[in-house]
Amino acid sequence: MFTAFLIKYAEIGIKGRNRYLFEDALVRQIKHALKKCEGEFLVHKTQGRIYVDAQSEFDFDETVAKLQQVFGIAGICPVVYVEDEGFEKLCETVIQYLADVYPDRNRTFKVQARRTRKNYPKDSMEINMDMGAAILKAYPEMKVDVHNPQILLNIEVREKIYIYSEIIPGPGGMPVGTGGKAMLLLSGGIDSPVAGYMIAKRGVTIDAVYFHAPPYTSERAKQKVVDLARIVSRYTGPIRLHVINFTDIQLYIYEKCPHEELTIIMRRYMMRIAEHIAKENDCLGLITGESIGQVASQTMNSLIATNEVCELPVYRPLIGFDKQEIVEVSEKIGTYETSIQPFEDCCTIFVAKHPVTKPNVNIIRRHEQNLEERIEELFRQAIETDEVIVVE
Ligand code: ATP
Ligand code: MG
């Protein structure tokens, strides 16, 4: 029955030139999301509104589900288009529409007409009145409520006439591509994919980096990260995933530094390398899945130590989340099942029994001097191993 969708978006703060950028990005992201859907769609901007017109048979539920993954969409209104065949015919169509969409019509309603084609014989007020009367005649159980109607029936007279009344909620946020780009440190865990999702929701394009430590971490662990990036890319569009071989740096730290500081020093090198790659790829920030106190390397003291090695801002959208709250988002976005697969990521191999929970940065810096001899060379070599995998 429905042949199109009207896309609603929040318009606050997108005046002037920003509005075009926002709308164009939204159109682009919608096209991307619908690529894998059954059916042909025309996504277009008409008179300041975005429509998705089905040009062939399509699967309604699948299409709505895909649109619900596009950041920037506040609501999705399924629309019926009809040719203008006179007002009588339009009333019949609307009466049939109500029967189809609302099996229980014991509800209040309001007709809200809009006429962009001015040669239509009735103006908006007349359409409201006359259509309202026709509906009441067909369905005496329905009542008009102009202030708080349960059904707000929109009738838009354009070249064709558009009928819609339902709003399916979208994910909100801003269209990816309107907010610059950031580099996500993506491990195989539960947290970092959620962190990437949350920053992408604000319109930020996501690149990712994964630190791989073969043979201590398996090919399966790497595959798991690729799979996670692919799931996140449903929301963000294509992600360029950088895989860096971190083994030599890790072994060198293991050899030269106190074991209870291993994780912190390792994390400092991950941040340094991530920042280097971020800058080479025009990223404006880093993203991690850290949350205060979750593990020893995420206490406030530890965060001072990992934070101080970077110049770029580090975005930590999960900083105040409990694990359970993070799990809920990861289930919602579909990464959870993949994240809990048991392949170890590189941190679990070299963990000390009693890692420091209150590292002193001066001491950490001093112990990093033990690495002086070879670390620059190893850093350069690690960057040369950069393997870029584009996932979508
Ligand atoms: P996650 O569930 O995301 O793995 P975690 O609870 O295991 O997080 P840590 O291992 O302390 O936390 O890592 C903190 C953050 O550092 C991660 O959220 C991620 O952003 C980044 N990180 C950790 N290990 C790696 C890795 N091997 N490659 C890339 N980023 C990593
Ligand atoms: Mg982890």
Short mmCIF file of C-alpha atoms and ligand atoms in Angstrom, two decimals:
data_model
loop_
_atom_site.label_atom_id
_atom_site.label_comp_id
_atom_site.label_asym_id
_atom_site.label_seq_id
_atom_site.Cartn_x
_atom_site.Cartn_y
_atom_site.Cartn_z
CA MET A 1 0.00 0.00 0.00
CA PHE A 2 2.73 2.51 0.96
CA THR A 3 4.83 3.70 -1.95
CA ALA A 4 7.14 6.19 -0.28
CA PHE A 5 8.56 7.54 2.96
CA LEU A 6 8.80 11.10 4.13
CA ILE A 7 11.94 11.52 6.19
CA LYS A 8 11.72 13.81 9.21
CA TYR A 9 14.83 15.28 10.73
CA ALA A 10 15.59 17.61 13.57
CA GLU A 11 16.25 21.03 12.11
CA ILE A 12 17.68 22.79 15.14
CA GLY A 13 20.99 24.40 14.38
CA ILE A 14 21.03 23.62 10.68
CA LYS A 15 20.15 26.96 9.20
CA GLY A 16 21.62 28.43 6.02
CA ARG A 17 24.49 26.67 4.33
CA ASN A 18 24.66 24.03 7.06
CA ARG A 19 21.19 22.93 6.12
CA TYR A 20 22.28 21.95 2.62
CA LEU A 21 25.30 20.09 3.93
CA PHE A 22 23.11 18.28 6.41
CA GLU A 23 20.45 17.36 3.86
CA ASP A 24 22.91 16.29 1.19
CA ALA A 25 24.76 14.10 3.69
CA LEU A 26 21.47 12.62 4.83
CA VAL A 27 20.43 11.82 1.25
CA ARG A 28 23.82 10.21 0.63
CA GLN A 29 23.63 8.08 3.80
CA ILE A 30 20.05 6.98 3.01
CA LYS A 31 21.10 5.90 -0.49
CA HIS A 32 23.97 3.97 1.02
CA ALA A 33 21.75 2.26 3.58
CA LEU A 34 19.17 1.24 0.98
CA LYS A 35 21.72 -0.19 -1.46
CA LYS A 36 21.40 -3.64 0.02
CA CYS A 37 17.59 -3.53 0.26
CA GLU A 38 15.25 -5.41 -2.02
CA GLY A 39 13.82 -2.93 -4.55
CA GLU A 40 14.66 0.31 -6.35
CA PHE A 41 14.37 3.64 -4.57
CA LEU A 42 14.59 7.26 -5.57
CA VAL A 43 15.88 9.41 -2.71
CA HIS A 44 15.21 13.08 -3.36
CA LYS A 45 14.96 16.47 -1.81
CA THR A 46 11.82 18.38 -2.76
CA GLN A 47 10.85 21.74 -1.30
CA GLY A 48 12.99 21.32 1.76
CA ARG A 49 11.89 17.78 2.53
CA ILE A 50 13.47 14.42 1.89
CA TYR A 51 11.48 11.61 0.34
CA VAL A 52 12.29 8.01 -0.42
CA ASP A 53 10.12 6.83 -3.31
CA ALA A 54 9.87 3.14 -4.05
CA GLN A 55 10.20 2.56 -7.77
CA SER A 56 9.49 -1.14 -7.65
CA GLU A 57 8.15 -3.75 -5.27
CA PHE A 58 9.94 -3.54 -1.92
CA ASP A 59 9.96 -5.13 1.51
CA PHE A 60 8.41 -2.60 3.89
CA ASP A 61 9.90 -3.97 7.13
CA GLU A 62 13.38 -4.38 5.72
CA THR A 63 13.34 -0.86 4.30
CA VAL A 64 12.17 0.67 7.57
CA ALA A 65 14.80 -1.30 9.49
CA LYS A 66 17.53 0.07 7.20
CA LEU A 67 16.24 3.64 7.51
CA GLN A 68 16.27 3.25 11.28
CA GLN A 69 20.05 2.82 11.02
CA VAL A 70 20.62 6.18 9.35
CA PHE A 71 21.78 8.86 11.79
CA GLY A 72 20.05 12.18 11.26
CA ILE A 73 16.61 10.65 10.74
CA ALA A 74 14.23 11.63 13.54
CA GLY A 75 11.15 9.99 12.06
CA ILE A 76 10.05 7.89 9.09
CA CYS A 77 6.53 8.49 7.72
CA PRO A 78 5.16 5.84 5.36
CA VAL A 79 3.32 7.68 2.58
CA VAL A 80 0.60 6.74 0.12
CA TYR A 81 0.80 8.67 -3.18
CA VAL A 82 -2.33 9.06 -5.27
CA GLU A 83 -3.07 10.81 -8.54
CA ASP A 84 -5.40 13.77 -8.31
CA GLU A 85 -8.71 12.41 -9.57
CA GLY A 86 -10.95 14.91 -7.86
CA PHE A 87 -11.88 15.49 -4.24
CA GLU A 88 -14.59 12.81 -4.11
CA LYS A 89 -12.10 10.16 -5.14
CA LEU A 90 -9.56 11.49 -2.65
CA CYS A 91 -12.07 11.12 0.19
CA GLU A 92 -12.71 7.52 -0.84
CA THR A 93 -8.98 6.82 -0.85
CA VAL A 94 -8.51 8.38 2.58
CA ILE A 95 -11.43 6.42 4.02
CA GLN A 96 -9.90 3.22 2.67
CA TYR A 97 -6.49 4.30 4.04
CA LEU A 98 -7.93 4.66 7.54
CA ALA A 99 -9.54 1.23 7.30
CA ASP A 100 -6.21 -0.32 6.25
CA VAL A 101 -3.95 1.42 8.75
CA TYR A 102 -6.29 1.56 11.77
CA PRO A 103 -8.37 -1.60 12.22
CA ASP A 104 -9.62 0.00 15.45
CA ARG A 105 -10.96 3.41 14.52
CA ASN A 106 -12.29 4.32 17.92
CA ARG A 107 -9.90 7.25 18.01
CA THR A 108 -9.62 11.00 17.73
CA PHE A 109 -8.19 12.59 14.61
CA LYS A 110 -7.38 15.81 12.86
CA VAL A 111 -6.92 16.44 9.16
CA GLN A 112 -3.89 18.57 8.37
CA ALA A 113 -3.87 19.62 4.74
CA ARG A 114 -1.08 21.42 2.95
CA ARG A 115 -1.44 22.68 -0.57
CA THR A 116 1.72 23.45 -2.51
CA ARG A 117 -0.10 23.26 -5.84
CA LYS A 118 -2.17 26.40 -5.73
CA ASN A 119 -4.50 25.54 -8.60
CA TYR A 120 -6.17 22.83 -6.53
CA PRO A 121 -9.87 23.81 -6.24
CA LYS A 122 -9.94 23.77 -2.43
CA ASP A 123 -7.57 25.57 -0.06
CA SER A 124 -6.10 23.86 3.01
CA MET A 125 -8.90 24.99 5.34
CA GLU A 126 -11.55 23.66 2.98
CA ILE A 127 -9.76 20.35 2.60
CA ASN A 128 -9.56 20.03 6.40
CA MET A 129 -13.24 20.75 6.87
CA ASP A 130 -14.62 18.71 3.98
CA MET A 131 -12.33 15.73 4.49
CA GLY A 132 -13.09 15.76 8.24
CA ALA A 133 -16.80 15.68 7.48
CA ALA A 134 -16.40 12.80 5.00
CA ILE A 135 -14.43 10.79 7.57
CA LEU A 136 -17.00 11.37 10.31
CA LYS A 137 -19.74 10.26 7.97
CA ALA A 138 -17.89 7.05 7.06
CA TYR A 139 -16.75 6.31 10.62
CA PRO A 140 -19.12 7.75 13.23
CA GLU A 141 -16.96 6.15 15.96
CA MET A 142 -14.13 8.60 15.17
CA LYS A 143 -13.98 12.02 16.82
CA VAL A 144 -12.24 15.24 15.90
CA ASP A 145 -9.67 16.61 18.33
CA VAL A 146 -7.77 19.58 16.97
CA HIS A 147 -5.42 19.91 19.95
CA ASN A 148 -4.28 16.39 20.77
CA PRO A 149 -5.44 14.04 18.03
CA GLN A 150 -4.48 10.37 18.22
CA ILE A 151 -4.29 10.33 14.44
CA LEU A 152 -2.84 13.35 12.67
CA LEU A 153 -3.83 12.74 9.08
CA ASN A 154 -1.62 14.66 6.68
CA ILE A 155 -2.89 15.41 3.18
CA GLU A 156 -0.35 17.15 0.96
CA VAL A 157 -1.48 18.36 -2.42
CA ARG A 158 1.47 18.47 -4.78
CA GLU A 159 1.70 17.13 -8.35
CA LYS A 160 0.36 13.99 -6.74
CA ILE A 161 -1.41 13.86 -3.41
CA TYR A 162 0.46 12.46 -0.42
CA ILE A 163 -1.33 10.82 2.50
CA TYR A 164 0.44 9.92 5.73
CA SER A 165 -0.24 9.71 9.44
CA GLU A 166 2.26 7.37 11.07
CA ILE A 167 5.71 8.34 12.36
CA ILE A 168 8.15 5.51 13.01
CA PRO A 169 11.02 6.75 15.19
CA GLY A 170 14.48 7.02 13.61
CA PRO A 171 17.79 6.87 15.48
CA GLY A 172 18.21 10.66 15.73
CA GLY A 173 21.69 12.17 15.67
CA MET A 174 23.42 13.84 12.73
CA PRO A 175 24.17 12.36 9.29
CA VAL A 176 27.64 10.82 9.11
CA GLY A 177 29.88 13.11 7.09
CA THR A 178 28.74 16.37 8.65
CA GLY A 179 31.07 16.28 11.63
CA GLY A 180 34.62 15.59 10.41
CA LYS A 181 36.47 12.32 10.91
CA ALA A 182 37.93 10.50 13.91
CA MET A 183 40.10 7.43 14.45
CA LEU A 184 38.51 4.68 16.56
CA LEU A 185 40.80 2.35 18.50
CA LEU A 186 38.87 -0.82 17.78
CA SER A 187 39.61 -3.96 19.76
CA GLY A 188 37.63 -7.16 19.76
CA GLY A 189 35.81 -6.28 22.97
CA ILE A 190 32.33 -5.06 23.76
CA ASP A 191 33.17 -1.42 24.40
CA SER A 192 35.03 0.05 21.46
CA PRO A 193 32.42 -0.77 18.76
CA VAL A 194 29.80 0.94 20.93
CA ALA A 195 32.10 3.95 21.36
CA GLY A 196 32.49 4.23 17.57
CA TYR A 197 28.74 3.98 17.09
CA MET A 198 28.11 6.77 19.56
CA ILE A 199 30.54 9.22 18.00
CA ALA A 200 29.32 8.37 14.49
CA LYS A 201 25.83 9.20 15.71
CA ARG A 202 26.97 12.80 16.06
CA GLY A 203 27.79 12.92 12.35
CA VAL A 204 31.45 11.92 12.55
CA THR A 205 33.02 9.72 9.88
CA ILE A 206 34.87 6.77 11.43
CA ASP A 207 38.28 5.34 10.55
CA ALA A 208 39.56 2.55 12.79
CA VAL A 209 42.84 1.05 13.95
CA TYR A 210 43.40 -2.40 15.40
CA PHE A 211 46.65 -3.49 17.06
CA HIS A 212 47.34 -7.05 16.15
CA ALA A 213 50.04 -9.13 17.87
CA PRO A 214 50.61 -12.33 15.94
CA PRO A 215 51.27 -15.08 16.92
CA TYR A 216 50.02 -14.08 20.40
CA THR A 217 46.73 -13.03 18.89
CA SER A 218 45.22 -15.27 16.25
CA GLU A 219 43.94 -14.57 12.77
CA ARG A 220 40.50 -15.30 14.19
CA ALA A 221 40.90 -12.42 16.64
CA LYS A 222 41.71 -10.14 13.71
CA GLN A 223 38.75 -11.49 11.73
CA LYS A 224 36.53 -10.73 14.69
CA VAL A 225 37.63 -7.08 14.61
CA VAL A 226 36.96 -6.92 10.86
CA ASP A 227 33.50 -8.38 11.53
CA LEU A 228 32.85 -5.80 14.23
CA ALA A 229 33.94 -2.98 11.93
CA ARG A 230 31.55 -4.33 9.31
CA ILE A 231 28.63 -4.24 11.75
CA VAL A 232 29.48 -0.69 12.82
CA SER A 233 29.70 0.30 9.14
CA ARG A 234 25.99 -0.46 8.72
CA TYR A 235 25.46 2.77 10.59
CA THR A 236 28.50 4.75 9.51
CA GLY A 237 29.08 3.80 5.89
CA PRO A 238 32.45 2.37 4.76
CA ILE A 239 35.19 2.20 7.41
CA ARG A 240 38.89 2.16 6.62
CA LEU A 241 40.34 -0.25 9.18
CA HIS A 242 44.10 -0.01 9.75
CA VAL A 243 45.65 -3.19 11.10
CA ILE A 244 49.00 -2.57 12.77
CA ASN A 245 51.41 -5.30 13.76
CA PHE A 246 52.21 -4.49 17.37
CA THR A 247 54.10 -7.65 18.36
CA ASP A 248 57.66 -6.30 18.36
CA ILE A 249 56.77 -3.25 20.41
CA GLN A 250 54.86 -5.40 22.85
CA LEU A 251 57.75 -7.86 23.26
CA TYR A 252 60.22 -5.02 23.69
CA ILE A 253 58.11 -3.42 26.43
CA TYR A 254 57.77 -6.85 28.04
CA GLU A 255 61.54 -7.22 28.04
CA LYS A 256 62.43 -3.74 29.31
CA CYS A 257 59.68 -2.48 31.61
CA PRO A 258 58.22 -3.56 34.97
CA HIS A 259 55.42 -6.00 34.33
CA GLU A 260 52.84 -4.26 36.48
CA GLU A 261 53.19 -1.25 34.14
CA LEU A 262 53.01 -3.27 30.92
CA THR A 263 49.41 -2.51 30.11
CA ILE A 264 49.76 1.22 30.69
CA ILE A 265 52.93 1.53 28.64
CA MET A 266 51.43 -0.58 25.88
CA ARG A 267 48.34 1.58 25.86
CA ARG A 268 50.54 4.68 25.63
CA TYR A 269 52.19 3.27 22.51
CA MET A 270 48.84 2.34 21.01
CA MET A 271 47.69 5.91 21.52
CA ARG A 272 50.86 7.33 20.00
CA ILE A 273 50.61 5.13 16.90
CA ALA A 274 46.89 5.73 16.57
CA GLU A 275 47.48 9.47 16.70
CA HIS A 276 50.20 9.24 14.07
CA ILE A 277 47.87 7.37 11.70
CA ALA A 278 44.98 9.67 12.60
CA LYS A 279 46.96 12.75 11.62
CA GLU A 280 48.08 11.16 8.34
CA ASN A 281 44.42 10.52 7.53
CA ASP A 282 42.97 13.92 8.43
CA CYS A 283 41.26 12.70 11.58
CA LEU A 284 40.38 15.36 14.14
CA GLY A 285 40.33 13.11 17.19
CA LEU A 286 40.74 9.62 18.64
CA ILE A 287 37.95 7.46 20.07
CA THR A 288 38.31 4.74 22.70
CA GLY A 289 35.90 2.52 24.60
CA GLU A 290 37.28 3.48 28.01
CA SER A 291 35.04 3.89 31.05
CA ILE A 292 36.26 5.12 34.43
CA GLY A 293 37.30 2.32 36.74
CA GLN A 294 36.33 -0.55 34.47
CA VAL A 295 39.82 -2.09 34.68
CA ALA A 296 43.16 -1.06 36.19
CA SER A 297 44.18 0.75 33.01
CA GLN A 298 41.04 2.88 33.13
CA THR A 299 41.26 4.48 36.56
CA MET A 300 41.50 8.27 36.52
CA ASN A 301 45.22 7.98 37.28
CA SER A 302 45.71 5.54 34.42
CA LEU A 303 43.76 7.78 32.09
CA ILE A 304 46.17 10.63 32.88
CA ALA A 305 48.98 8.36 31.74
CA THR A 306 47.34 7.26 28.48
CA ASN A 307 45.94 10.69 27.72
CA GLU A 308 49.14 12.67 28.05
CA VAL A 309 50.88 11.11 25.05
CA CYS A 310 48.35 12.58 22.58
CA GLU A 311 47.77 16.06 21.25
CA LEU A 312 44.50 15.28 19.52
CA PRO A 313 41.41 15.19 21.70
CA VAL A 314 40.51 11.67 22.83
CA TYR A 315 36.76 11.05 22.78
CA ARG A 316 35.58 8.49 25.33
CA PRO A 317 31.82 8.39 24.93
CA LEU A 318 31.42 5.50 27.41
CA ILE A 319 33.31 7.24 30.18
CA GLY A 320 30.32 7.33 32.57
CA PHE A 321 28.63 4.10 31.49
CA ASP A 322 28.35 0.93 33.56
CA LYS A 323 29.23 -2.29 31.79
CA GLN A 324 25.59 -3.33 31.72
CA GLU A 325 24.61 -0.11 29.98
CA ILE A 326 27.31 -0.66 27.37
CA VAL A 327 26.12 -4.24 26.85
CA GLU A 328 22.59 -2.97 26.23
CA VAL A 329 23.74 -0.62 23.48
CA SER A 330 25.91 -3.34 21.95
CA GLU A 331 22.93 -5.70 21.85
CA LYS A 332 20.81 -2.99 20.28
CA ILE A 333 23.33 -2.23 17.53
CA GLY A 334 24.12 -5.88 16.89
CA THR A 335 27.80 -6.10 17.92
CA TYR A 336 27.37 -8.04 21.18
CA GLU A 337 27.27 -11.58 19.79
CA THR A 338 30.47 -10.97 17.84
CA SER A 339 32.22 -9.17 20.72
CA ILE A 340 31.75 -12.09 23.11
CA GLN A 341 33.37 -14.64 20.81
CA PRO A 342 36.28 -15.99 22.81
CA PHE A 343 39.31 -15.04 20.66
CA GLU A 344 41.78 -13.16 22.83
CA ASP A 345 42.81 -9.64 21.86
CA CYS A 346 46.33 -8.43 22.35
CA CYS A 347 45.92 -7.07 25.85
CA THR A 348 44.97 -10.36 27.50
CA ILE A 349 48.27 -12.11 26.72
CA PHE A 350 50.62 -9.74 28.43
CA VAL A 351 48.58 -8.84 31.48
CA ALA A 352 50.33 -8.71 34.80
CA LYS A 353 48.84 -10.34 37.90
CA HIS A 354 48.85 -7.06 39.76
CA PRO A 355 48.76 -4.18 37.30
CA VAL A 356 49.21 -0.70 38.77
CA THR A 357 45.93 1.06 39.35
CA LYS A 358 47.48 4.41 40.29
CA PRO A 359 50.40 4.81 37.93
CA ASN A 360 52.60 7.81 38.53
CA VAL A 361 53.30 9.44 35.18
CA ASN A 362 56.79 10.50 36.18
CA ILE A 363 57.69 6.92 36.99
CA ILE A 364 56.06 5.66 33.81
CA ARG A 365 58.03 8.17 31.74
CA ARG A 366 61.22 7.11 33.48
CA HIS A 367 60.59 3.45 32.74
CA GLU A 368 59.82 4.25 29.12
CA GLN A 369 63.38 5.54 28.89
CA ASN A 370 64.42 1.88 29.09
CA LEU A 371 63.05 1.62 25.57
CA GLU A 372 65.19 4.43 24.20
CA GLU A 373 67.53 2.31 22.16
CA ARG A 374 65.10 0.67 19.75
CA ILE A 375 61.65 2.16 20.21
CA GLU A 376 61.87 4.75 17.42
CA GLU A 377 62.87 2.11 14.94
CA LEU A 378 60.14 -0.27 16.15
CA PHE A 379 57.58 2.54 16.01
CA ARG A 380 58.50 3.24 12.38
CA GLN A 381 58.42 -0.44 11.51
CA ALA A 382 55.01 -0.87 13.13
CA ILE A 383 53.60 1.97 11.05
CA GLU A 384 54.99 0.35 7.92
CA THR A 385 52.96 -2.79 8.63
CA ASP A 386 49.75 -0.75 8.28
CA GLU A 387 47.31 -2.92 6.33
CA VAL A 388 44.18 -1.04 5.30
CA ILE A 389 41.00 -3.07 5.05
CA VAL A 390 37.95 -1.22 3.76
CA VAL A 391 34.80 -2.69 5.27
CA GLU A 392 31.22 -1.93 4.34
P1 ATP B 1 37.00 -3.25 24.65
O1 ATP B 1 35.80 -3.96 25.14
O2 ATP B 1 36.71 -2.19 23.66
O3 ATP B 1 38.05 -4.22 24.17
P2 ATP B 1 38.27 -3.21 27.15
O4 ATP B 1 37.36 -3.14 28.24
O5 ATP B 1 38.85 -4.52 26.75
O6 ATP B 1 37.59 -2.53 25.89
P3 ATP B 1 40.97 -2.15 27.31
O7 ATP B 1 41.53 -3.40 26.80
O8 ATP B 1 41.51 -1.53 28.55
O9 ATP B 1 39.40 -2.17 27.49
O10 ATP B 1 41.09 -1.07 26.19
C1 ATP B 1 40.59 0.21 26.35
C2 ATP B 1 40.39 0.77 24.97
O11 ATP B 1 41.62 0.78 24.25
C3 ATP B 1 39.45 -0.05 24.10
O12 ATP B 1 38.10 0.30 24.32
C4 ATP B 1 39.92 0.30 22.73
O13 ATP B 1 39.40 1.56 22.32
C5 ATP B 1 41.42 0.44 22.91
N1 ATP B 1 42.12 -0.83 22.62
C6 ATP B 1 42.47 -1.81 23.48
N2 ATP B 1 43.10 -2.82 22.84
C7 ATP B 1 43.15 -2.48 21.53
C8 ATP B 1 43.66 -3.10 20.34
N3 ATP B 1 44.25 -4.31 20.37
N4 ATP B 1 43.52 -2.44 19.17
C9 ATP B 1 42.92 -1.24 19.13
N5 ATP B 1 42.42 -0.61 20.19
C10 ATP B 1 42.53 -1.20 21.39
MG MG B 2 39.80 -4.98 25.05
#
